[in-house]
């Protein structure tokens, strides 16, 4: 007997009327009306740059709308700042984390609502509460870890816990699952259902349509700043939602020919590496990637993938073992040397690594080989602009402006700039970590096709993703990483979600 | 035009310092009133000291020259995210090097023009070494640049003092080094009756060079990338360590030129120095008010130079205590640094505009 079988009166928790937000001449939100019912899970869908984050930032008091009105529990409110939003009972987990890197997990979660005893911080108590909270919601974190030393996935969990800790009635989740593993996503789904059953309300922004259908009660689709429709989730299909978002039919699976692997491009032998805490995180890893194939690395976040990739790209020194690219030993070399050896890298953390946020798109187009943008020793802005234009038109970056600061692009468009830059560099080996993180279905389709055609053009591609669908769709061979080791190799066409899932949890293939 | 169009950003970059200057001057007027003096008379004195006669303006420029260099030095380092608080030490070491070359090296006949170049070069190199050490320690051992540049200041102070007393002066009745040979002097008399020397051209030239390095060369790209995001710079194949060392060395060289030009253009010797005189802090102020941009630095240096040069006359003519000038400077710095306050006000204004909607 669910609550919902009773004909309860539907109460409106939140109502937006004609919300408009402009950034200069760009209209990010164009007269958006939206109603959120008490106790529902409401999904917000839309292409990259459609204006979803902007709308939610308005709700959270980060931006002031240029026009429009907000009603909270029937009363008109002007949300002045996040503190005000929190006081009203609105919590938000941002697309890009807002954690303090040098603080511990517990400190970050309790920040702004610290646990004190006799006016002093009581960290023991805070730690205990965080542990309790993390157990109650099944989001595993270690309260004493420093944020800078944990993976993006773990940081995401901390963000969610932080909002829960502040006791939000309305929880806004801006792409909370982009970096979670399927198991964690499922777990989060359960948490959300539980929260809703307890009377909370949730707005979730996501690009994963399956999730939407699975979790949400209602769906609102935004396209280019305008609201297209609000629908009941029941009875919708992925394809239909995709069409509403993008305005055309989207092909959700990738067609590809069997791989024709050529010579070995990347060879990793007996690699060992430590993580930031000095614990061995990569243990005796050996594998190869050949020209013309896509090798996927699957695994639960935090099983050594990040450290392995850091070793391959020069961002971390391995403790032993060798890395060879095109027959050239690049073990422990600088990122510069490794790039010069023909390696492209789509990094896990686009804001910390992939872009200089305070540079323009044009300046970012040169990141990685800016010296090639010099002409007789002078930096050529014209070349950077040309490259940026190539990326913008090739990868549909919106708005199409090379003079925009990377900071003011939407998350998905930032990702497109990075992916475009790395692909256009034509590397022999492409190391792609979560290449479609935060992209909309249309853009994912496009990037996937691109990676496959890169493969067919004879490039070697190493794909790391927490997204099993992505790995199974693209990879010709799948390596499963568990506790720092490669525990299995599965041919792409033989992989099943269940089989991989088991292997990723440390089970055996025969099970 | 988008929010962050160049125009708007530029307008804002200029607007804040100008506003801060106006507010700072208002604060100054208030102080003068509180001190019971006549602000109109003070303003007249200020005007006379700055633009009363050409030679007065010349003296303003004389005060401006070292400020341009020290401001540029601080601003340059800041672009890589480094806080060069060691300008003073770099300045002193450069003066010593300039004295050595200026006193003991005699250019061959017909090559006298080489003398100032070498003396200046020696100073720049000394400053670069002094600053480079700071960068090296930061890049290699992670020692925070503020801590070790402060220590380098003290080392420089006592090292210079010892060198002066042990080697650079004829006997201990003299509180200064030997005089530089005349060939190493920068010529004065750009403006009749003032001590303005050709160092002004060197200072302005350096501002242009700094601008070029920062915005027109791959090195500048690296420095700015490191300053904005060391993580992304490292990802992009930029050696963060190398960038830090080079930046500090260049910043030190610029700071050093301040000392050398002062020696070659004005003092013609190294005067006994027993305390840190605050050139470095002036540099920080100028860099801040100039918003870390070479053009801004030049303008801010001019403002501070004018204030410094006029304080004497304001005291003599209007009885304004010299401290008022310091208060005005401090107020300007405060209002520029309080950018948070500014954006806070802007946000409030934005809200007000929305409210009636
Ligand atoms: N501070 C800003 N200054 C200028 N433009 C901005 C700013 N913030 C966002 N924009 C622009 O507003 C539009 C909407 O951005 P928003 O971040 O809301 O998109 P989104 O729907 O969340 O996309 P994504 O799925 O990629 O995260 C984009 O075109 C973006 O470039
Ligand atoms: Mg977004």
XYZ file of N, CA and C in Angstrom, chain A residues 162-316:
465
model
N 26.087 16.331 2.418
C 26.089 17.683 2.976
C 24.698 18.308 2.905
N 24.058 18.162 1.750
C 22.718 18.725 1.603
C 21.745 18.031 2.554
N 21.891 16.709 2.669
C 20.995 15.975 3.559
C 21.207 16.403 5.008
N 22.453 16.641 5.344
C 22.795 17.039 6.705
C 22.101 18.345 7.085
N 21.957 19.211 6.114
C 21.323 20.492 6.407
C 19.813 20.409 6.436
N 19.321 19.198 6.207
C 17.889 18.969 6.365
C 17.027 19.705 5.360
N 17.347 19.563 4.087
C 16.555 20.247 3.076
C 15.222 19.538 2.865
N 14.148 20.326 2.698
C 12.853 19.747 2.327
C 12.825 19.484 0.832
N 13.337 20.471 0.103
C 13.439 20.311 -1.351
C 14.914 20.142 -1.672
N 15.217 19.037 -2.291
C 16.603 18.748 -2.607
C 16.782 18.868 -4.116
N 17.696 19.744 -4.524
C 17.980 19.888 -5.956
C 19.272 19.154 -6.248
N 19.215 18.205 -7.156
C 20.421 17.449 -7.500
C 20.772 17.758 -8.952
N 21.861 18.481 -9.155
C 22.280 18.821 -10.521
C 23.247 17.757 -10.999
N 22.771 16.892 -11.841
C 23.557 15.759 -12.362
C 24.288 15.003 -11.265
N 23.546 14.444 -10.326
C 24.201 13.774 -9.200
C 24.786 12.430 -9.606
N 24.336 11.881 -10.708
C 24.745 10.516 -11.016
C 25.790 10.464 -12.108
N 26.210 11.625 -12.581
C 27.146 11.633 -13.707
C 28.418 10.862 -13.371
N 28.797 10.866 -12.094
C 30.060 10.218 -11.754
C 29.881 8.980 -10.877
N 28.653 8.555 -10.692
C 28.456 7.392 -9.831
C 28.446 6.099 -10.646
N 28.784 5.027 -9.991
C 28.733 3.719 -10.648
C 27.286 3.246 -10.675
N 26.998 2.280 -11.533
C 25.611 1.793 -11.618
C 25.070 1.355 -10.259
N 25.920 0.701 -9.489
C 25.460 0.268 -8.161
C 25.102 1.480 -7.313
N 25.973 2.483 -7.367
C 25.717 3.680 -6.564
C 24.480 4.412 -7.053
N 24.297 4.411 -8.362
C 23.125 5.071 -8.913
C 21.878 4.390 -8.394
N 21.904 3.069 -8.401
C 20.761 2.318 -7.911
C 20.512 2.646 -6.437
N 21.618 2.700 -5.701
C 21.537 3.014 -4.281
C 20.936 4.413 -4.093
N 21.417 5.353 -4.894
C 20.912 6.713 -4.801
C 19.415 6.739 -5.101
N 19.009 5.940 -6.069
C 17.596 5.843 -6.408
C 16.780 5.441 -5.191
N 17.295 4.439 -4.488
C 16.582 3.968 -3.290
C 16.512 5.085 -2.249
N 17.644 5.770 -2.084
C 17.669 6.867 -1.112
C 16.620 7.906 -1.473
N 16.568 8.227 -2.767
C 15.622 9.248 -3.193
C 14.197 8.813 -2.903
N 13.893 7.561 -3.200
C 12.544 7.048 -2.923
C 12.253 7.146 -1.420
N 13.262 6.801 -0.632
C 13.083 6.825 0.809
C 12.824 8.266 1.281
N 13.610 9.175 0.763
C 13.451 10.581 1.144
C 12.061 11.083 0.784
N 11.623 10.712 -0.393
C 10.312 11.159 -0.860
C 9.219 10.579 0.026
N 9.397 9.312 0.397
C 8.409 8.679 1.269
C 8.332 9.411 2.606
N 9.458 9.990 3.009
C 9.486 10.740 4.272
C 8.993 12.172 4.103
N 8.521 12.496 2.905
C 7.933 13.823 2.720
C 8.851 14.828 2.053
N 10.063 14.423 1.700
C 10.934 15.335 0.968
C 10.491 15.432 -0.487
N 10.998 16.462 -1.146
C 10.715 16.632 -2.563
C 12.058 16.765 -3.270
N 12.138 16.228 -4.473
C 13.434 16.224 -5.160
C 13.295 16.723 -6.593
N 14.199 17.628 -6.962
C 14.337 17.985 -8.376
C 15.678 17.428 -8.829
N 15.647 16.656 -9.882
C 16.900 16.055 -10.340
C 17.157 16.438 -11.791
N 18.368 16.941 -12.025
C 18.784 17.202 -13.404
C 19.645 16.038 -13.814
N 19.348 15.458 -14.930
C 20.182 14.348 -15.378
C 20.074 14.211 -16.885
N 21.099 13.596 -17.454
C 21.047 13.310 -18.881
C 20.763 11.836 -19.124
N 20.584 11.093 -18.035
C 20.379 9.651 -18.183
C 18.888 9.341 -18.199
N 18.400 9.054 -19.384
C 16.960 8.951 -19.563
C 16.389 7.731 -18.871
N 17.193 6.686 -18.827
C 16.738 5.470 -18.160
C 16.392 5.784 -16.708
N 17.291 6.526 -16.091
C 17.100 6.912 -14.708
C 15.818 7.686 -14.524
N 15.600 8.609 -15.465
C 14.422 9.461 -15.382
C 13.171 8.601 -15.351
N 13.107 7.660 -16.283
C 11.920 6.827 -16.389
C 11.752 5.984 -15.142
N 12.876 5.601 -14.585
C 12.887 4.701 -13.451
C 12.504 5.429 -12.163
N 12.978 6.686 -12.037
C 12.863 7.375 -10.749
C 11.753 8.416 -10.679
N 11.619 9.157 -11.760
C 10.856 10.402 -11.653
C 9.354 10.168 -11.726
N 8.622 11.063 -11.059
C 7.178 11.063 -11.199
C 6.785 11.906 -12.398
N 7.422 13.073 -12.489
C 7.125 13.941 -13.622
C 8.415 14.475 -14.237
N 8.300 14.908 -15.453
C 9.473 15.352 -16.208
C 9.183 16.696 -16.856
N 10.135 17.620 -16.744
C 10.008 18.863 -17.498
C 11.171 18.946 -18.476
N 10.853 19.258 -19.715
C 11.889 19.354 -20.738
C 12.115 20.820 -21.106
N 13.379 21.229 -21.098
C 13.747 22.588 -21.479
C 14.600 22.527 -22.736
N 14.301 23.384 -23.672
C 15.143 23.446 -24.870
C 15.486 24.897 -25.169
N 16.760 25.167 -25.269
C 17.259 26.526 -25.550
C 16.571 27.587 -24.694
N 16.510 27.321 -23.404
C 16.004 28.320 -22.472
C 14.493 28.335 -22.303
N 13.784 27.643 -23.184
C 12.323 27.650 -23.096
C 11.807 26.315 -22.572
N 10.718 26.391 -21.817
C 10.112 25.133 -21.376
C 9.308 24.541 -22.524
N 9.550 23.248 -22.800
C 8.827 22.594 -23.886
C 7.580 21.903 -23.357
N 7.746 21.165 -22.245
C 6.588 20.430 -21.722
C 6.867 19.911 -20.329
N 5.800 19.672 -19.578
C 5.908 18.896 -18.349
C 4.992 17.690 -18.508
N 5.543 16.498 -18.275
C 4.807 15.259 -18.541
C 4.886 14.322 -17.351
N 3.934 13.410 -17.266
C 4.090 12.311 -16.316
C 5.124 11.357 -16.882
N 5.990 10.862 -15.993
C 7.056 9.988 -16.484
C 6.488 8.643 -16.937
N 5.472 8.194 -16.252
C 4.880 6.904 -16.606
C 4.397 6.942 -18.045
N 4.734 5.916 -18.790
C 4.253 5.831 -20.156
C 5.173 6.473 -21.177
N 6.227 7.147 -20.726
C 7.174 7.716 -21.682
C 8.234 6.681 -22.073
N 8.893 6.947 -23.181
C 10.021 6.098 -23.565
C 11.268 6.957 -23.689
N 12.421 6.283 -23.633
C 13.682 7.011 -23.774
C 13.727 7.781 -25.079
N 13.320 7.106 -26.118
C 13.404 7.715 -27.443
C 12.533 8.963 -27.524
N 11.359 8.873 -26.922
C 10.436 10.004 -26.960
C 11.022 11.201 -26.204
N 11.586 10.920 -25.015
C 12.184 11.997 -24.232
C 13.352 12.618 -24.983
N 14.163 11.771 -25.584
C 15.315 12.266 -26.331
C 14.861 13.180 -27.452
N 13.781 12.784 -28.098
C 13.287 13.583 -29.213
C 12.798 14.952 -28.724
N 12.114 14.948 -27.588
C 11.635 16.210 -27.029
C 12.793 17.148 -26.689
N 13.859 16.564 -26.147
C 15.012 17.359 -25.717
C 15.751 17.978 -26.878
N 16.057 17.109 -27.839
C 16.955 17.507 -28.914
C 16.185 18.073 -30.098
N 14.931 17.685 -30.203
C 14.147 18.161 -31.326
C 14.320 17.324 -32.582
N 14.936 16.157 -32.450
C 15.050 15.229 -33.573
C 15.190 13.838 -32.986
N 15.160 12.804 -33.852
C 15.345 11.452 -33.332
C 16.814 11.211 -33.016
N 17.050 10.522 -31.906
C 18.424 10.238 -31.504
C 18.618 8.734 -31.506
N 19.739 8.310 -32.050
C 20.030 6.872 -32.036
C 20.827 6.573 -30.779
N 20.269 5.726 -29.944
C 20.854 5.570 -28.620
C 21.948 4.514 -28.548
N 22.047 3.670 -29.568
C 23.156 2.717 -29.539
C 24.104 3.003 -30.687
N 25.320 2.529 -30.546
C 26.341 2.804 -31.552
C 26.481 1.602 -32.475
N 26.480 1.867 -33.756
C 26.782 0.793 -34.711
C 28.262 0.784 -34.943
N 28.866 -0.370 -34.841
C 30.273 -0.410 -35.230
C 30.657 -1.766 -35.777
N 31.602 -1.721 -36.692
C 32.164 -2.941 -37.270
C 33.070 -3.574 -36.215
N 33.366 -4.876 -36.377
C 34.363 -5.469 -35.484
C 35.703 -4.749 -35.668
N 36.491 -4.696 -34.592
C 37.768 -3.980 -34.651
C 38.776 -4.739 -35.491
N 39.680 -3.966 -36.122
C 40.801 -4.606 -36.820
C 42.085 -4.122 -36.162
N 42.436 -4.735 -35.030
C 43.589 -4.233 -34.269
C 44.880 -4.343 -35.059
N 45.701 -3.321 -34.977
C 46.994 -3.300 -35.650
C 48.123 -3.438 -34.658
N 49.148 -2.609 -34.842
C 50.325 -2.720 -33.979
C 50.021 -2.195 -32.581
N 50.854 -2.642 -31.655
C 50.671 -2.213 -30.265
C 51.066 -0.740 -30.123
N 50.194 0.061 -29.579
C 50.511 1.480 -29.363
C 50.869 1.730 -27.899
N 50.065 1.183 -27.013
C 50.346 1.355 -25.588
C 50.651 -0.006 -24.979
N 51.758 -0.051 -24.269
C 52.067 -1.282 -23.557
C 52.412 -0.945 -22.110
N 51.657 -1.525 -21.217
C 51.877 -1.310 -19.789
C 52.345 -2.637 -19.206
N 53.469 -2.570 -18.465
C 54.020 -3.815 -17.922
C 54.266 -3.702 -16.431
N 53.654 -4.590 -15.683
C 53.890 -4.726 -14.235
C 53.915 -3.388 -13.509
N 52.927 -2.580 -13.788
C 52.900 -1.241 -13.214
C 52.384 -1.248 -11.770
N 53.111 -0.534 -10.932
C 52.677 -0.333 -9.550
C 52.654 1.164 -9.279
N 51.697 1.609 -8.466
C 51.672 3.025 -8.075
C 50.926 3.185 -6.767
N 51.291 4.269 -6.096
C 50.621 4.566 -4.824
C 49.620 5.686 -5.014
N 48.660 5.763 -4.125
C 47.745 6.897 -4.163
C 48.272 8.007 -3.257
N 47.485 9.069 -3.097
C 47.963 10.224 -2.327
C 48.241 9.893 -0.871
N 47.590 8.861 -0.395
C 47.796 8.521 1.011
C 48.981 7.570 1.197
N 49.650 7.266 0.065
C 50.821 6.402 0.160
C 50.476 4.919 0.162
N 49.205 4.623 -0.113
C 48.800 3.218 -0.160
C 48.911 2.730 -1.593
N 49.362 1.531 -1.772
C 49.473 0.973 -3.118
C 48.094 0.902 -3.765
N 47.932 1.634 -4.875
C 46.605 1.698 -5.492
C 46.562 0.975 -6.831
N 47.734 0.844 -7.475
C 47.819 0.100 -8.730
C 48.791 -1.040 -8.496
N 48.315 -2.263 -8.710
C 49.156 -3.398 -8.358
C 49.383 -4.321 -9.545
N 50.584 -4.278 -10.027
C 51.012 -5.210 -11.053
C 50.072 -5.246 -12.243
N 49.848 -4.084 -12.821
C 48.938 -4.001 -13.959
C 49.716 -4.117 -15.265
N 49.279 -5.000 -16.114
C 49.877 -5.145 -17.437
C 48.767 -5.264 -18.470
N 48.900 -4.537 -19.562
C 47.967 -4.717 -20.681
C 48.496 -3.958 -21.887
N 47.872 -4.190 -23.023
C 48.259 -3.442 -24.223
C 47.006 -2.863 -24.870
N 47.225 -1.806 -25.627
C 46.161 -1.286 -26.481
C 46.755 -1.165 -27.879
N 46.053 -1.721 -28.857
C 46.556 -1.698 -30.224
C 45.884 -0.606 -31.041
N 46.538 -0.252 -32.108
C 45.925 0.681 -33.048
C 44.623 0.064 -33.539
N 43.593 0.887 -33.681
C 42.343 0.388 -34.241
C 41.467 -0.378 -33.284
N 41.738 -0.278 -32.000
C 40.802 -0.907 -31.065
C 40.508 0.024 -29.895
N 39.355 -0.227 -29.294
C 38.983 0.504 -28.090
C 39.039 -0.474 -26.927
N 39.897 -0.180 -25.980
C 39.967 -1.009 -24.790
C 39.308 -0.246 -23.644
N 38.359 -0.889 -23.013
C 37.648 -0.226 -21.920
C 38.130 -0.724 -20.573
N 38.198 0.178 -19.620
C 38.485 -0.251 -18.255
C 37.233 -0.018 -17.426
N 36.680 -1.132 -16.928
C 35.489 -1.025 -16.101
C 35.890 -1.240 -14.660
N 35.117 -0.687 -13.756
C 35.423 -0.886 -12.349
C 34.648 0.085 -11.502
N 34.484 -0.274 -10.258
C 33.841 0.636 -9.321
C 34.834 1.757 -9.045
N 34.314 2.959 -8.942
C 35.183 4.103 -8.716
C 36.059 3.882 -7.482
N 37.331 4.264 -7.595
C 38.213 4.139 -6.432
C 38.971 2.832 -6.382
N 38.979 2.096 -7.488
C 39.724 0.845 -7.503
C 41.057 0.969 -8.228
N 41.564 2.172 -8.303
C 42.888 2.369 -8.874
C 42.888 2.916 -10.286
N 41.677 3.125 -10.866
C 41.644 3.642 -12.235
C 42.298 5.015 -12.323
N 41.945 5.894 -11.385
C 42.472 7.258 -11.458
C 43.987 7.262 -11.382
N 44.529 6.466 -10.468
C 45.979 6.412 -10.307
C 46.641 5.807 -11.543
N 46.010 4.772 -12.097
C 46.568 4.162 -13.301
C 46.648 5.193 -14.428
N 45.551 5.902 -14.639
C 45.527 6.891 -15.729
C 46.543 8.004 -15.451
N 46.644 8.401 -14.190
C 47.613 9.449 -13.856
C 49.024 8.992 -14.211
N 49.323 7.728 -13.999
C 50.650 7.213 -14.366
C 50.843 7.235 -15.877
N 49.807 6.879 -16.605
C 49.931 6.805 -18.059
C 50.063 8.188 -18.683
N 49.556 9.205 -18.006
C 49.573 10.536 -18.601
C 50.636 11.446 -17.992
N 51.409 10.899 -17.071
C 52.523 11.672 -16.528
C 52.170 12.503 -15.313
N 50.954 12.380 -14.845
C 50.546 13.200 -13.705
C 50.907 12.537 -12.373
N 51.427 11.337 -12.448
C 51.840 10.635 -11.243
C 53.000 9.710 -11.633
